[in-house]
PDB file of C-alpha atoms in Angstrom:
ATOM      1  CA  MET A   1     -14.560  59.792   4.880  1.00  0.00           C
ATOM      2  CA  ARG A   2     -16.896  62.334   7.426  1.00  0.00           C
ATOM      3  CA  GLY A   3     -20.065  60.823   5.657  1.00  0.00           C
ATOM      4  CA  TRP A   4     -18.395  57.266   6.404  1.00  0.00           C
ATOM      5  CA  MET A   5     -18.014  58.092  10.100  1.00  0.00           C
ATOM      6  CA  MET A   6     -21.698  59.312  10.211  1.00  0.00           C
ATOM      7  CA  VAL A   7     -23.219  55.846   9.483  1.00  0.00           C
ATOM      8  CA  LEU A   8     -20.909  54.477  11.900  1.00  0.00           C
ATOM      9  CA  ALA A   9     -21.505  56.762  14.289  1.00  0.00           C
ATOM     10  CA  ALA A  10     -25.615  55.980  13.691  1.00  0.00           C
ATOM     11  CA  ALA A  11     -24.969  52.133  13.049  1.00  0.00           C
ATOM     12  CA  ALA A  12     -23.975  52.073  16.566  1.00  0.00           C
ATOM     13  CA  ALA A  13     -26.764  54.214  17.638  1.00  0.00           C
ATOM     14  CA  THR A  14     -28.753  51.799  16.460  1.00  0.00           C
ATOM     15  CA  SER A  15     -27.140  48.596  17.709  1.00  0.00           C
ATOM     16  CA  VAL A  16     -26.949  49.660  21.239  1.00  0.00           C
ATOM     17  CA  SER A  17     -30.642  50.606  21.324  1.00  0.00           C
ATOM     18  CA  ALA A  18     -31.123  47.069  19.334  1.00  0.00           C
ATOM     19  CA  MET A  19     -28.940  45.528  22.576  1.00  0.00           C
ATOM     20  CA  ALA A  20     -31.241  47.220  25.160  1.00  0.00           C
ATOM     21  CA  GLN A  21     -33.522  44.097  26.234  1.00  0.00           C
ATOM     22  CA  PRO A  22     -36.621  44.597  28.123  1.00  0.00           C
ATOM     23  CA  THR A  23     -37.447  42.778  31.421  1.00  0.00           C
ATOM     24  CA  ILE A  24     -38.855  39.347  30.686  1.00  0.00           C
ATOM     25  CA  LYS A  25     -41.802  37.900  32.298  1.00  0.00           C
ATOM     26  CA  LEU A  26     -41.580  34.590  33.780  1.00  0.00           C
ATOM     27  CA  PRO A  27     -44.641  32.722  36.333  1.00  0.00           C
ATOM     28  CA  ILE A  28     -41.277  32.891  38.493  1.00  0.00           C
ATOM     29  CA  ALA A  29     -39.729  35.688  40.876  1.00  0.00           C
ATOM     30  CA  PRO A  30     -35.833  36.995  39.907  1.00  0.00           C
ATOM     31  CA  GLY A  31     -33.866  35.124  41.828  1.00  0.00           C
ATOM     32  CA  PHE A  32     -31.562  32.365  42.655  1.00  0.00           C
ATOM     33  CA  TRP A  33     -32.970  29.203  42.398  1.00  0.00           C
ATOM     34  CA  THR A  34     -32.014  25.487  43.271  1.00  0.00           C
ATOM     35  CA  ASN A  35     -33.122  22.132  43.646  1.00  0.00           C
ATOM     36  CA  ASP A  36     -35.431  21.237  46.116  1.00  0.00           C
ATOM     37  CA  ASN A  37     -33.343  18.850  47.899  1.00  0.00           C
ATOM     38  CA  GLN A  38     -30.959  21.805  48.723  1.00  0.00           C
ATOM     39  CA  LYS A  39     -29.767  23.956  51.187  1.00  0.00           C
ATOM     40  CA  CYS A  40     -29.534  27.499  50.777  1.00  0.00           C
ATOM     41  CA  ALA A  41     -26.723  27.978  53.089  1.00  0.00           C
ATOM     42  CA  THR A  42     -24.586  25.705  51.464  1.00  0.00           C
ATOM     43  CA  VAL A  43     -25.288  25.249  48.240  1.00  0.00           C
ATOM     44  CA  ARG A  44     -22.799  25.295  45.418  1.00  0.00           C
ATOM     45  CA  TYR A  45     -24.971  25.516  42.172  1.00  0.00           C
ATOM     46  CA  GLY A  46     -28.234  26.229  41.040  1.00  0.00           C
ATOM     47  CA  TYR A  47     -29.761  28.778  38.363  1.00  0.00           C
ATOM     48  CA  ILE A  48     -30.119  32.407  38.210  1.00  0.00           C
ATOM     49  CA  PHE A  49     -33.233  34.335  37.261  1.00  0.00           C
ATOM     50  CA  ASP A  50     -32.356  38.372  37.009  1.00  0.00           C
ATOM     51  CA  GLY A  51     -35.270  39.715  34.947  1.00  0.00           C
ATOM     52  CA  LYS A  52     -33.445  39.274  31.610  1.00  0.00           C
ATOM     53  CA  ARG A  53     -31.288  36.161  31.692  1.00  0.00           C
ATOM     54  CA  TRP A  54     -31.778  32.549  32.438  1.00  0.00           C
ATOM     55  CA  GLY A  55     -29.041  30.157  33.290  1.00  0.00           C
ATOM     56  CA  SER A  56     -26.846  27.960  35.721  1.00  0.00           C
ATOM     57  CA  VAL A  57     -24.361  29.316  38.422  1.00  0.00           C
ATOM     58  CA  TYR A  58     -22.112  26.691  40.398  1.00  0.00           C
ATOM     59  CA  TYR A  59     -18.842  25.758  42.088  1.00  0.00           C
ATOM     60  CA  TYR A  60     -17.421  22.725  40.878  1.00  0.00           C
ATOM     61  CA  GLY A  61     -14.366  20.154  41.423  1.00  0.00           C
ATOM     62  CA  PRO A  62     -14.383  17.446  43.954  1.00  0.00           C
ATOM     63  CA  THR A  63     -15.360  19.953  47.085  1.00  0.00           C
ATOM     64  CA  GLY A  64     -16.852  22.791  45.119  1.00  0.00           C
ATOM     65  CA  ASN A  65     -13.575  24.488  45.794  1.00  0.00           C
ATOM     66  CA  LEU A  66     -13.077  25.622  42.047  1.00  0.00           C
ATOM     67  CA  GLY A  67     -15.293  28.392  40.522  1.00  0.00           C
ATOM     68  CA  PRO A  68     -17.507  30.283  40.482  1.00  0.00           C
ATOM     69  CA  MET A  69     -18.791  29.902  36.621  1.00  0.00           C
ATOM     70  CA  ALA A  70     -21.771  30.813  35.124  1.00  0.00           C
ATOM     71  CA  GLU A  71     -23.656  29.810  31.668  1.00  0.00           C
ATOM     72  CA  LEU A  72     -26.281  32.645  31.640  1.00  0.00           C
ATOM     73  CA  ARG A  73     -28.127  33.640  28.433  1.00  0.00           C
ATOM     74  CA  ALA A  74     -30.862  35.894  27.443  1.00  0.00           C
ATOM     75  CA  ILE A  75     -33.804  35.232  27.492  1.00  0.00           C
ATOM     76  CA  THR A  76     -35.670  36.459  24.117  1.00  0.00           C
ATOM     77  CA  GLN A  77     -38.771  35.999  24.095  1.00  0.00           C
ATOM     78  CA  THR A  78     -41.117  33.940  26.211  1.00  0.00           C
ATOM     79  CA  ARG A  79     -44.432  32.225  25.595  1.00  0.00           C
ATOM     80  CA  PRO A  80     -47.166  29.544  27.644  1.00  0.00           C
ATOM     81  CA  VAL A  81     -47.185  26.167  26.790  1.00  0.00           C
ATOM     82  CA  ALA A  82     -49.023  23.376  27.621  1.00  0.00           C
ATOM     83  CA  GLY A  83     -49.388  22.207  31.643  1.00  0.00           C
ATOM     84  CA  GLY A  84     -49.454  25.638  32.446  1.00  0.00           C
ATOM     85  CA  PHE A  85     -45.528  26.351  31.657  1.00  0.00           C
ATOM     86  CA  THR A  86     -43.683  28.897  30.237  1.00  0.00           C
ATOM     87  CA  GLN A  87     -41.574  28.246  27.550  1.00  0.00           C
ATOM     88  CA  MET A  88     -38.313  30.380  27.145  1.00  0.00           C
ATOM     89  CA  GLN A  89     -36.334  31.575  24.050  1.00  0.00           C
ATOM     90  CA  PHE A  90     -32.752  32.213  23.436  1.00  0.00           C
ATOM     91  CA  GLY A  91     -31.271  33.541  20.824  1.00  0.00           C
ATOM     92  CA  GLY A  92     -34.253  34.439  18.648  1.00  0.00           C
ATOM     93  CA  PHE A  93     -35.494  31.153  17.492  1.00  0.00           C
ATOM     94  CA  ASP A  94     -36.523  27.780  19.342  1.00  0.00           C
ATOM     95  CA  GLY A  95     -34.634  24.643  18.396  1.00  0.00           C
ATOM     96  CA  ALA A  96     -35.599  21.073  19.088  1.00  0.00           C
ATOM     97  CA  GLY A  97     -35.277  20.892  22.796  1.00  0.00           C
ATOM     98  CA  TYR A  98     -36.667  23.300  25.272  1.00  0.00           C
ATOM     99  CA  PHE A  99     -36.624  25.260  28.992  1.00  0.00           C
ATOM    100  CA  ARG A 100     -39.585  25.655  30.427  1.00  0.00           C
ATOM    101  CA  VAL A 101     -40.517  26.969  34.401  1.00  0.00           C
ATOM    102  CA  LYS A 102     -43.997  27.075  36.039  1.00  0.00           C
ATOM    103  CA  ALA A 103     -44.604  28.214  39.673  1.00  0.00           C
ATOM    104  CA  THR A 104     -45.819  25.676  42.177  1.00  0.00           C
ATOM    105  CA  GLY A 105     -45.898  27.826  44.720  1.00  0.00           C
ATOM    106  CA  THR A 106     -44.258  30.875  47.087  1.00  0.00           C
ATOM    107  CA  ASP A 107     -40.416  30.545  46.184  1.00  0.00           C
ATOM    108  CA  ARG A 108     -41.247  27.165  44.634  1.00  0.00           C
ATOM    109  CA  ALA A 109     -41.505  26.481  40.505  1.00  0.00           C
ATOM    110  CA  LEU A 110     -40.866  22.739  38.497  1.00  0.00           C
ATOM    111  CA  TYR A 111     -38.424  23.517  35.543  1.00  0.00           C
ATOM    112  CA  ARG A 112     -38.229  21.296  32.659  1.00  0.00           C
ATOM    113  CA  VAL A 113     -36.006  20.581  30.184  1.00  0.00           C
ATOM    114  CA  GLY A 114     -36.988  18.739  27.210  1.00  0.00           C
ATOM    115  CA  ALA A 115     -33.771  17.465  24.902  1.00  0.00           C
ATOM    116  CA  PRO A 116     -33.814  15.062  21.876  1.00  0.00           C
ATOM    117  CA  PHE A 117     -32.499  12.059  21.689  1.00  0.00           C
ATOM    118  CA  ARG A 118     -32.552   9.578  19.148  1.00  0.00           C
ATOM    119  CA  GLU A 119     -36.383   9.297  18.242  1.00  0.00           C
ATOM    120  CA  GLU A 120     -37.790  10.815  21.322  1.00  0.00           C
ATOM    121  CA  MET A 121     -37.798  13.587  23.282  1.00  0.00           C
ATOM    122  CA  GLN A 122     -35.951  13.057  26.953  1.00  0.00           C
ATOM    123  CA  VAL A 123     -37.722  15.384  29.293  1.00  0.00           C
ATOM    124  CA  THR A 124     -36.285  16.177  32.870  1.00  0.00           C
ATOM    125  CA  ASP A 125     -38.271  17.892  35.507  1.00  0.00           C
ATOM    126  CA  GLU A 126     -36.311  19.771  38.537  1.00  0.00           C
ATOM    127  CA  PRO A 127     -37.889  20.882  41.230  1.00  0.00           C
ATOM    128  CA  LEU A 128     -36.626  24.286  42.420  1.00  0.00           C
ATOM    129  CA  ILE A 129     -37.062  26.696  45.313  1.00  0.00           C
ATOM    130  CA  ARG A 130     -35.766  30.079  45.246  1.00  0.00           C
ATOM    131  CA  CYS A 131     -33.117  31.262  47.962  1.00  0.00           C
ATOM    132  CA  SER A 132     -32.485  34.711  49.070  1.00  0.00           C
ATOM    133  CA  TYR A 133     -29.349  36.272  49.107  1.00  0.00           C
ATOM    134  CA  GLN A 134     -29.702  36.672  52.397  1.00  0.00           C
ATOM    135  CA  ALA A 135     -29.796  32.873  53.241  1.00  0.00           C
ATOM    136  CA  MET A 136     -26.628  31.589  50.951  1.00  0.00           C
ATOM    137  CA  SER A 137     -22.922  31.317  52.302  1.00  0.00           C
ATOM    138  CA  PRO A 138     -20.901  33.928  51.695  1.00  0.00           C
ATOM    139  CA  LYS A 139     -19.442  31.990  48.483  1.00  0.00           C
ATOM    140  CA  MET A 140     -22.560  31.447  46.315  1.00  0.00           C
ATOM    141  CA  LYS A 141     -23.229  35.551  47.508  1.00  0.00           C
ATOM    142  CA  ALA A 142     -20.115  36.381  45.850  1.00  0.00           C
ATOM    143  CA  ALA A 143     -20.970  34.373  42.722  1.00  0.00           C
ATOM    144  CA  ILE A 144     -24.295  36.649  42.489  1.00  0.00           C
ATOM    145  CA  ARG A 145     -22.631  39.645  43.391  1.00  0.00           C
ATOM    146  CA  ARG A 146     -20.188  38.778  40.164  1.00  0.00           C
ATOM    147  CA  PHE A 147     -22.472  37.357  37.680  1.00  0.00           C
ATOM    148  CA  ALA A 148     -25.505  39.167  38.770  1.00  0.00           C
ATOM    149  CA  PRO A 149     -25.479  41.760  41.047  1.00  0.00           C
ATOM    150  CA  ALA A 150     -28.795  43.302  40.816  1.00  0.00           C
ATOM    151  CA  LEU A 151     -29.780  40.563  42.672  1.00  0.00           C
ATOM    152  CA  ALA A 152     -27.121  41.059  45.381  1.00  0.00           C
ATOM    153  CA  LYS A 153     -29.791  42.246  48.011  1.00  0.00           C
TER     154      LYS A 153
END
């Protein structure tokens, strides 16, 4: 019995260190990013890059009164690809689709998503701006504190 406990303890220690994830390098700064046609003070949706994860954070409903919700995924690997983009990999493998980002200026980026559709790849580009925490509404600040507290400064 004691042997099994030691094996379980060793396995737990190994899984904890395996779960520790290094900071991911992207060509953009960590923060809250949203479409460039939005105003930081009133934005209800956008993307978070916190140095390890990427994903969307948003309020929903007819007037944006529900939420917040977040769909953040750990970035497991990045690599440069054509056009100056960096491709993000989630979950240890690449699927048919892709998620790419590249800096286009100070606090500006282009987010490209490729999704397979029938016999072609549908590509969507979103020009993004980075919003400072101080410039966001109290409601969005609350979402940042909840889902990415390290960015709440």
